[in-house]
Short mmCIF file of C-alpha atoms in Angstrom, two decimals:
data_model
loop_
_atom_site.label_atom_id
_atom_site.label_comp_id
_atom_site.label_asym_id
_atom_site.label_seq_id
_atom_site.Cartn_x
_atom_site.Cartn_y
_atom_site.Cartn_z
CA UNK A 11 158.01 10.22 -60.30
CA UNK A 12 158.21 13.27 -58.43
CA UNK A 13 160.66 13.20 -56.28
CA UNK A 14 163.76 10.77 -57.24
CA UNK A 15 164.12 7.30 -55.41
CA UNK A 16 167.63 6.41 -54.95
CA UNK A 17 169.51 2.86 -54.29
CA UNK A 18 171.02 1.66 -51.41
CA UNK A 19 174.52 2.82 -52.40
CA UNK A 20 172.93 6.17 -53.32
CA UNK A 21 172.78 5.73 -57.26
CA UNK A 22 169.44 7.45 -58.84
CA UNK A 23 167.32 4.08 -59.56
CA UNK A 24 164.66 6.01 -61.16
CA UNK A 25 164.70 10.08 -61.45
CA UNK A 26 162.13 12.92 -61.11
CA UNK A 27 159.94 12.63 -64.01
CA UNK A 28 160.20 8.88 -64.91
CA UNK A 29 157.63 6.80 -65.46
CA UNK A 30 156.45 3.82 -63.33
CA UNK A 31 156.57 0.52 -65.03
CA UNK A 32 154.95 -2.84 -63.28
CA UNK A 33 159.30 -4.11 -64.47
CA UNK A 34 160.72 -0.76 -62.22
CA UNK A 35 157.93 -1.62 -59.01
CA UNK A 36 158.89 -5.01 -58.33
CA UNK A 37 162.48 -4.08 -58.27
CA UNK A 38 161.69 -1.25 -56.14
CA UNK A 39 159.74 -3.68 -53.82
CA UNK A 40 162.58 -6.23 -54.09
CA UNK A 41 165.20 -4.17 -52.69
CA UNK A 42 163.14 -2.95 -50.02
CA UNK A 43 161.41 0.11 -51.88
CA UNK A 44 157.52 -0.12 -50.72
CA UNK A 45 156.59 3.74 -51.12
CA UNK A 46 157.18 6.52 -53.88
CA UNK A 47 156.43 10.14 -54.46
CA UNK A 48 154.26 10.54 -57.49
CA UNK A 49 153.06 13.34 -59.62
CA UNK A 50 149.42 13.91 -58.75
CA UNK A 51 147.19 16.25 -62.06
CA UNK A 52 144.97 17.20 -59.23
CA UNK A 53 147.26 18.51 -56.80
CA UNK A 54 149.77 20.31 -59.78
CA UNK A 55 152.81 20.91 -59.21
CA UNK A 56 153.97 21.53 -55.30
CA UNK A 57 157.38 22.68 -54.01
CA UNK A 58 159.85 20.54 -52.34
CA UNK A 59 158.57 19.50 -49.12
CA UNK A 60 162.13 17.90 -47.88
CA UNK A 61 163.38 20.49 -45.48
CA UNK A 62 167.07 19.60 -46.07
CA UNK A 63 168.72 18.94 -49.48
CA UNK A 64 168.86 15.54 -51.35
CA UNK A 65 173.01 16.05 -51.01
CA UNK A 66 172.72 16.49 -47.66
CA UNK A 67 170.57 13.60 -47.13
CA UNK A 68 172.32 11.26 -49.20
CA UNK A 69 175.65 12.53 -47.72
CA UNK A 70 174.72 11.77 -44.82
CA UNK A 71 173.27 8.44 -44.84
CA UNK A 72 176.38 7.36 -46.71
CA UNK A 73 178.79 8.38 -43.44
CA UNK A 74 176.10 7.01 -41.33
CA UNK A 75 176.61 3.70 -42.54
CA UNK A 76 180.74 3.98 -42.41
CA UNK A 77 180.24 4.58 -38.95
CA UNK A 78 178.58 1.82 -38.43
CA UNK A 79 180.62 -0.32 -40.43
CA UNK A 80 184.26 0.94 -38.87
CA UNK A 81 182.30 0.64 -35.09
CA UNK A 82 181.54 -3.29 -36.22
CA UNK A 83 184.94 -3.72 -37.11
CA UNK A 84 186.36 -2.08 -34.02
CA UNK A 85 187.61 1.01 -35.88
CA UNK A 86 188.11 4.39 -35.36
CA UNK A 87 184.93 6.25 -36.00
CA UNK A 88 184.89 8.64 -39.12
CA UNK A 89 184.46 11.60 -36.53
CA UNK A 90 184.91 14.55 -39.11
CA UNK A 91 182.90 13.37 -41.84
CA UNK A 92 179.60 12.71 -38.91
CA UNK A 93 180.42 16.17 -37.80
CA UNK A 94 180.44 17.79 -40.87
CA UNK A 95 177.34 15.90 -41.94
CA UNK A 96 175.70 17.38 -38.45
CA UNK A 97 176.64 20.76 -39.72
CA UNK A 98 175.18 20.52 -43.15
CA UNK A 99 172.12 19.21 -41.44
CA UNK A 100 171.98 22.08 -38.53
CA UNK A 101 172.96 24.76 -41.66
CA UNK A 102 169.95 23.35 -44.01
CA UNK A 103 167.60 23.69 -41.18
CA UNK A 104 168.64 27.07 -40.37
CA UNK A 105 168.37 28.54 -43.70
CA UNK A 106 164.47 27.09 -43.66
CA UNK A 107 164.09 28.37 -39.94
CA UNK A 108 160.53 28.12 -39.48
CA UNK A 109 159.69 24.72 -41.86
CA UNK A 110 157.48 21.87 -40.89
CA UNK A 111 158.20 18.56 -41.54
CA UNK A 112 155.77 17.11 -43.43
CA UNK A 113 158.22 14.32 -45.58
CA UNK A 114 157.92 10.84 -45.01
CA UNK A 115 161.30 9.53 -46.40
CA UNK A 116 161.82 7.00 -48.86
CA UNK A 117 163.95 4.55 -48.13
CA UNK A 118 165.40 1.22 -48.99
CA UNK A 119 164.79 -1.69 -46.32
CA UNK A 120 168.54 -2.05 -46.75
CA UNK A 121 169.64 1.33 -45.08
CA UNK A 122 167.08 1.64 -43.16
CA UNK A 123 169.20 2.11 -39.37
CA UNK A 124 171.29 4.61 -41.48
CA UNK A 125 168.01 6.57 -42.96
CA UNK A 126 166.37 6.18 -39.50
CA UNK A 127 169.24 7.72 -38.28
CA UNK A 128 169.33 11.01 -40.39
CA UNK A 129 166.15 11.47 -39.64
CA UNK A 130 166.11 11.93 -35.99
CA UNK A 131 169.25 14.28 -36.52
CA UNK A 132 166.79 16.37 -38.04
CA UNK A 133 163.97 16.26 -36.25
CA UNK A 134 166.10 16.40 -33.11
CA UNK A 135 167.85 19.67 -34.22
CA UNK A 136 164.81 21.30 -35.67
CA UNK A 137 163.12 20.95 -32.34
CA UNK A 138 166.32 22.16 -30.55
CA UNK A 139 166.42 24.85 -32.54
CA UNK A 140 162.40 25.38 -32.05
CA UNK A 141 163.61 25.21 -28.01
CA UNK A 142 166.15 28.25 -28.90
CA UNK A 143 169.05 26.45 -27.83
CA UNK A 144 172.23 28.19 -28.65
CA UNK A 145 174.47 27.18 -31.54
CA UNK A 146 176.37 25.03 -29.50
CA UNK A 147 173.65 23.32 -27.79
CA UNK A 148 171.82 22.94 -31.29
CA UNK A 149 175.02 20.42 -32.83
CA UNK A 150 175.61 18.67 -29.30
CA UNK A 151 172.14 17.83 -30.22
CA UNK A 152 172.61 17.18 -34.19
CA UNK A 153 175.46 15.06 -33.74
CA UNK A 154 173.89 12.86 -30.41
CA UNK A 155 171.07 12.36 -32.39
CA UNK A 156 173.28 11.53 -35.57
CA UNK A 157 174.74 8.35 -33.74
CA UNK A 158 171.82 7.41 -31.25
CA UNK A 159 171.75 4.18 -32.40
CA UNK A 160 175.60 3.29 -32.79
CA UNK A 161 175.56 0.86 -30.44
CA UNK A 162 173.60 -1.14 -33.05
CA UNK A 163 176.98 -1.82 -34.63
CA UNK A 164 178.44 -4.19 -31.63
CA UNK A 165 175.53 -4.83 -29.11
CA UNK A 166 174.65 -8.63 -29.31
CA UNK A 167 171.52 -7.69 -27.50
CA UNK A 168 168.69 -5.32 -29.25
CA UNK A 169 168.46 -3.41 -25.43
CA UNK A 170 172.16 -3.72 -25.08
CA UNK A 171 172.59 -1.15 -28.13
CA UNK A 172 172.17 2.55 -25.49
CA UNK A 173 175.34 1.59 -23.26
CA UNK A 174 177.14 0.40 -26.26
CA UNK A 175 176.72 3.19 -27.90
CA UNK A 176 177.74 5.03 -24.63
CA UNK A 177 180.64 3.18 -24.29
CA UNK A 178 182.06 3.77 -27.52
CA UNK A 179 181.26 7.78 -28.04
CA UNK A 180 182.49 8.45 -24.91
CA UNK A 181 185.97 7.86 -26.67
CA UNK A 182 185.28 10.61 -28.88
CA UNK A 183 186.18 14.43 -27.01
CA UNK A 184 184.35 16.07 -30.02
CA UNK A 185 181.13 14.17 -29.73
CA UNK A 186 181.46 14.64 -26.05
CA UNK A 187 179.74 13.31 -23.01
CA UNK A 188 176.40 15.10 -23.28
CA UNK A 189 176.25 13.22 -26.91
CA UNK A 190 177.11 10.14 -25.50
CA UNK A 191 174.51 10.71 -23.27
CA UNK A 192 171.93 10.87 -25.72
CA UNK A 193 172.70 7.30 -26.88
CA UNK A 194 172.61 5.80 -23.48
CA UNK A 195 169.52 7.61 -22.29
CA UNK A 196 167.26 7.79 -25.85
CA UNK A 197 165.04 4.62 -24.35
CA UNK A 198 165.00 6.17 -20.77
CA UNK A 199 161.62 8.14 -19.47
CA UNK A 200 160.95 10.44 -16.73
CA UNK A 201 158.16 8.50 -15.39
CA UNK A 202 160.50 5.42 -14.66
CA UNK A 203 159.87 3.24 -17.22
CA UNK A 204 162.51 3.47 -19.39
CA UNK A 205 165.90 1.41 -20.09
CA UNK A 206 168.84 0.79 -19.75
CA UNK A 207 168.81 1.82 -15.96
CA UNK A 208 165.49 2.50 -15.30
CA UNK A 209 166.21 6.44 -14.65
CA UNK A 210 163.48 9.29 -13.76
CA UNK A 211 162.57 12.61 -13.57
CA UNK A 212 165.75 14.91 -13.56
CA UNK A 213 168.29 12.24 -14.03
CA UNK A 214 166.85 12.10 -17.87
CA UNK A 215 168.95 14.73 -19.93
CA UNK A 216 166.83 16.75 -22.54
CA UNK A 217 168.85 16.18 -25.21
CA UNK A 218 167.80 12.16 -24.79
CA UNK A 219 164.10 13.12 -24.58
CA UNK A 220 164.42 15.37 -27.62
CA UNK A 221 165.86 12.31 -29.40
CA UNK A 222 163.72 9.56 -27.89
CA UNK A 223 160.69 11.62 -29.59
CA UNK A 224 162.22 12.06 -32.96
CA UNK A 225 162.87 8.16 -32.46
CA UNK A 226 159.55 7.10 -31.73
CA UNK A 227 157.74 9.60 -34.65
CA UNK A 228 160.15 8.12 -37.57
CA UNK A 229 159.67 4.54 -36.22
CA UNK A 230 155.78 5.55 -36.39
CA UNK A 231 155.71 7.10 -39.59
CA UNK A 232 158.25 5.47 -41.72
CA UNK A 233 158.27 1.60 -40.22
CA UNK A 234 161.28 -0.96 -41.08
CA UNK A 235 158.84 -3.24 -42.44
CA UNK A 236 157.60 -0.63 -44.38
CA UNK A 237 154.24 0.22 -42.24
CA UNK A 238 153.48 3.84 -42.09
CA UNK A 239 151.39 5.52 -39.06
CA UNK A 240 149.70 8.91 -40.15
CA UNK A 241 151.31 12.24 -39.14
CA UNK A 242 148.29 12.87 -37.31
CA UNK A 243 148.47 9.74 -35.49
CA UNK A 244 151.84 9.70 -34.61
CA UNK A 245 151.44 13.21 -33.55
CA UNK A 246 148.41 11.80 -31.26
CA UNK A 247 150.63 8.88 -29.89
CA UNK A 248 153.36 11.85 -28.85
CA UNK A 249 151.21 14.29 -27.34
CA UNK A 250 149.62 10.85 -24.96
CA UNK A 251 153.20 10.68 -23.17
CA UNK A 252 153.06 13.87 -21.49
CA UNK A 253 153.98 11.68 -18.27
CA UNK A 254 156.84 10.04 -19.89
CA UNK A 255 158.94 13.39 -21.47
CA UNK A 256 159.04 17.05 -20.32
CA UNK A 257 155.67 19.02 -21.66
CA UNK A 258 157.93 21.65 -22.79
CA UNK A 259 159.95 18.81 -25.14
CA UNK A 260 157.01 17.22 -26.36
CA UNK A 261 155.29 20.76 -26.88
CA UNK A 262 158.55 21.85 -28.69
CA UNK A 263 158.74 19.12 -30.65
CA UNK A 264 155.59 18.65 -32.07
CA UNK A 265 155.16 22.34 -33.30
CA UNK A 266 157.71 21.47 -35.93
CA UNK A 267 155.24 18.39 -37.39
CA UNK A 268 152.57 19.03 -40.32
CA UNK A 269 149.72 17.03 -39.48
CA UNK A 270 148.08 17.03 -42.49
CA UNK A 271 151.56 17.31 -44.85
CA UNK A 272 150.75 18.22 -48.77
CA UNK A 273 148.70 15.30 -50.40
CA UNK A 274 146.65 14.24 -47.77
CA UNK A 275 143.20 13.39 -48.51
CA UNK A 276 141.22 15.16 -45.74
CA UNK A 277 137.52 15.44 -44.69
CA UNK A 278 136.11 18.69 -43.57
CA UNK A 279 133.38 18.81 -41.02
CA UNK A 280 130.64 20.11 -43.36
CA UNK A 281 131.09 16.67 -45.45
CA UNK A 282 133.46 17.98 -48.05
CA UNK A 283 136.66 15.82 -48.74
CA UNK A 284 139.59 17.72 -50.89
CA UNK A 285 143.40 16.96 -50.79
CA UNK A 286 146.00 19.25 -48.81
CA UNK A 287 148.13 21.81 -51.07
CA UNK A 288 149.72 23.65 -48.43
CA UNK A 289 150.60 23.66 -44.81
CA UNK A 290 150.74 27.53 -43.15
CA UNK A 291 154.07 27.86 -40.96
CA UNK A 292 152.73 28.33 -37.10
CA UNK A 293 148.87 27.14 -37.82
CA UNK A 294 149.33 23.41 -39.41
CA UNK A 295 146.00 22.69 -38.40
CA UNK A 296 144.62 24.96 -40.70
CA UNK A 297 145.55 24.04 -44.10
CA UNK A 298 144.98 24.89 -47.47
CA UNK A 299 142.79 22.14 -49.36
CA UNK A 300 141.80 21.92 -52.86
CA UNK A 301 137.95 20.38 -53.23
CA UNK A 302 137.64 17.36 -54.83
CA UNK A 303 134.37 17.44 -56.22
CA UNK A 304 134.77 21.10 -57.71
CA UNK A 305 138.49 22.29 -57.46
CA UNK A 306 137.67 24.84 -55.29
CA UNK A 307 140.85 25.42 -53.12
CA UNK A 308 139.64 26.48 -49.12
CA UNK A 309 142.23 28.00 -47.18
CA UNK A 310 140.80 27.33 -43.66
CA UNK A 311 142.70 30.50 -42.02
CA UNK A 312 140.07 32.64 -43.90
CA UNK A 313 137.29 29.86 -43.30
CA UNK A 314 137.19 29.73 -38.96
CA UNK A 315 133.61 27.35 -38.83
CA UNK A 316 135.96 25.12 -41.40
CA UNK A 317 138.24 22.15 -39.63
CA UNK A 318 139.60 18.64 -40.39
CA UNK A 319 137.70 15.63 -38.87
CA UNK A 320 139.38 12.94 -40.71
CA UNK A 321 142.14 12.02 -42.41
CA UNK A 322 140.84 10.25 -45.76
CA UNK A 323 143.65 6.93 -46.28
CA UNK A 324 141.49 4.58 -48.73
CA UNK A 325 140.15 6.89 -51.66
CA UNK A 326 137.81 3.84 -52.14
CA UNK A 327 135.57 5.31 -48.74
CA UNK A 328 134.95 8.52 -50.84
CA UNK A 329 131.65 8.66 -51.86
CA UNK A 330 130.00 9.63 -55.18
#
């Protein structure tokens, strides 16, 4: 293993360093598990790639789901503890000001709303921060984003979820109305087309677009049903609904996206094929990529005639 896999009530199921046995995989897929990080003798051994800390992450899928739970029962929400989770998110991202995201999360089919969730908090507040937005912009944002999908908890309707989520932040003064906002307007688009009211143009906050694309990229990338769309696909899919979201959101956004993240098996357009060892901060599309056939390790910033053409998924297609 190379990076730990953890159950649903956040206990370590298997630790950095184990080893896979077929006994350990069907549990894994059993509870919902259908993807691991594993240590790779070709690529060596490669830095953390999760841009906020397993604490934080596990911390804050844990409140996520107590939220949930209290807003099913018609409780009180656990409004410190989702703040202070915001702010550990908004504080890891700031002290790795400048990071791409290039982790596709792990996570059991079990949590999955609550993992989903996390995620666009942090996609959500590294693009804010990308935008500049000041500090207190940047956690209206985090925590928004943190309980999109709340309404989840009482809506008996899938579409019904924005305005119930509306309806029951807008209780909350600390989350206030522009985060409330984000969970009633995270399906709407400024062509029209969105719901629950079918708003446009100007009437769409930018807080809701920011989260409506960290929404669609982690439904994308990391699917409930365990179906994963490349980086560079999902990226693709983003960048085709300039009509729907604000260029400058969609341009903001995906400058904080590696679309080639470390591991990826990549073809170069003078035939070679190598794997991805490292993703340069402000030129992702120029990555460094160790050779398959020889080990040579191309860093295409010093290469320029060097680029990508495709994006190698079945090592099978590789030939001899």
């Amino acid at each position: 293993m190379a990076r730990p896999i953890y159950s649903p009530d956040q206990q370590i199921l298997l630790n950095r360093g184990a080893r896979i046995k077929a006994a350990y995989k069907k549990r894994l897929e059993e509870i919902g598990v259908l993807s691991a990080y594993v240590e790779d003798e070709f690529l060596g051994t490669i830095e953390d790639i999760d841009p906020i800390s397993d604490v934080v992450r596990l911390q804050a899928i844990s409140t996520v789901r107590e939220a949930f739970t209290r807003a099913a029962a018609k409780k009180p929400l656990n409004i410190d503890d989702l703040l202070k989770v915001a702010n550990g998110i908004t504080d890891d991202l700031l002290a790795n000001r400048g990071c791409l995201v290039q982790f596709l999360d792990v996570r059991a089919k079990e949590i999955y709303r609550y993992a989903h969730s996390v995620n666009v908090c942090l996609l959500s507040t590294l693009t804010a921060i990308g935008l500049g937005y000041d500090m207190l912009k940047v956690k209206q944002v985090a925590i928004g984003s943190l309980l999109h999908d709340i309404g989840y908890a009482t809506a008996k309707e899938e579409s019904d979820h924005p305005m119930e989520g509306f309806s029951l932040l807008r209780k909350y003064p600390m989350i206030g109305v522009l985060g409330a906002t984000i969970a009633v307007q995270h399906h709407e688009r400024i062509d029209g087309t969105g719901y629950p009211r079918a708003l446009s143009g100007e009437q769409v906050h930018e807080y809701a677009q920011i989260c409506a694309l960290a929404d669609m990229y982690d439904h994308l990338t990391n699917g409930e049903d365990g179906t994963r769309t490349l980086p560079h696909y999902a990226l693709e899919k983003i960048m085709s609904e300039m009509g729907a979201y604000h260029e400058k959101v969609i341009t903001g956004f995906i400058r904080n996206i590696a679309p080639y993240p470390v591991g990826t098996t990549v073809k170069l357009n003078d035939g070679r094929t190598g794997k991805v060892i490292a993703v340069p901060r402000g030129l992702p599309l120029r990555p460094v990529v160790k050779l398959l056939a020889d080990g040579e390790i191309l860093s295409l910033l010093d290469h320029p005639t060097l680029f990508v053409t495709e994006v190698i998924d079945d090592l099978s297609k590789i030939s001899a």
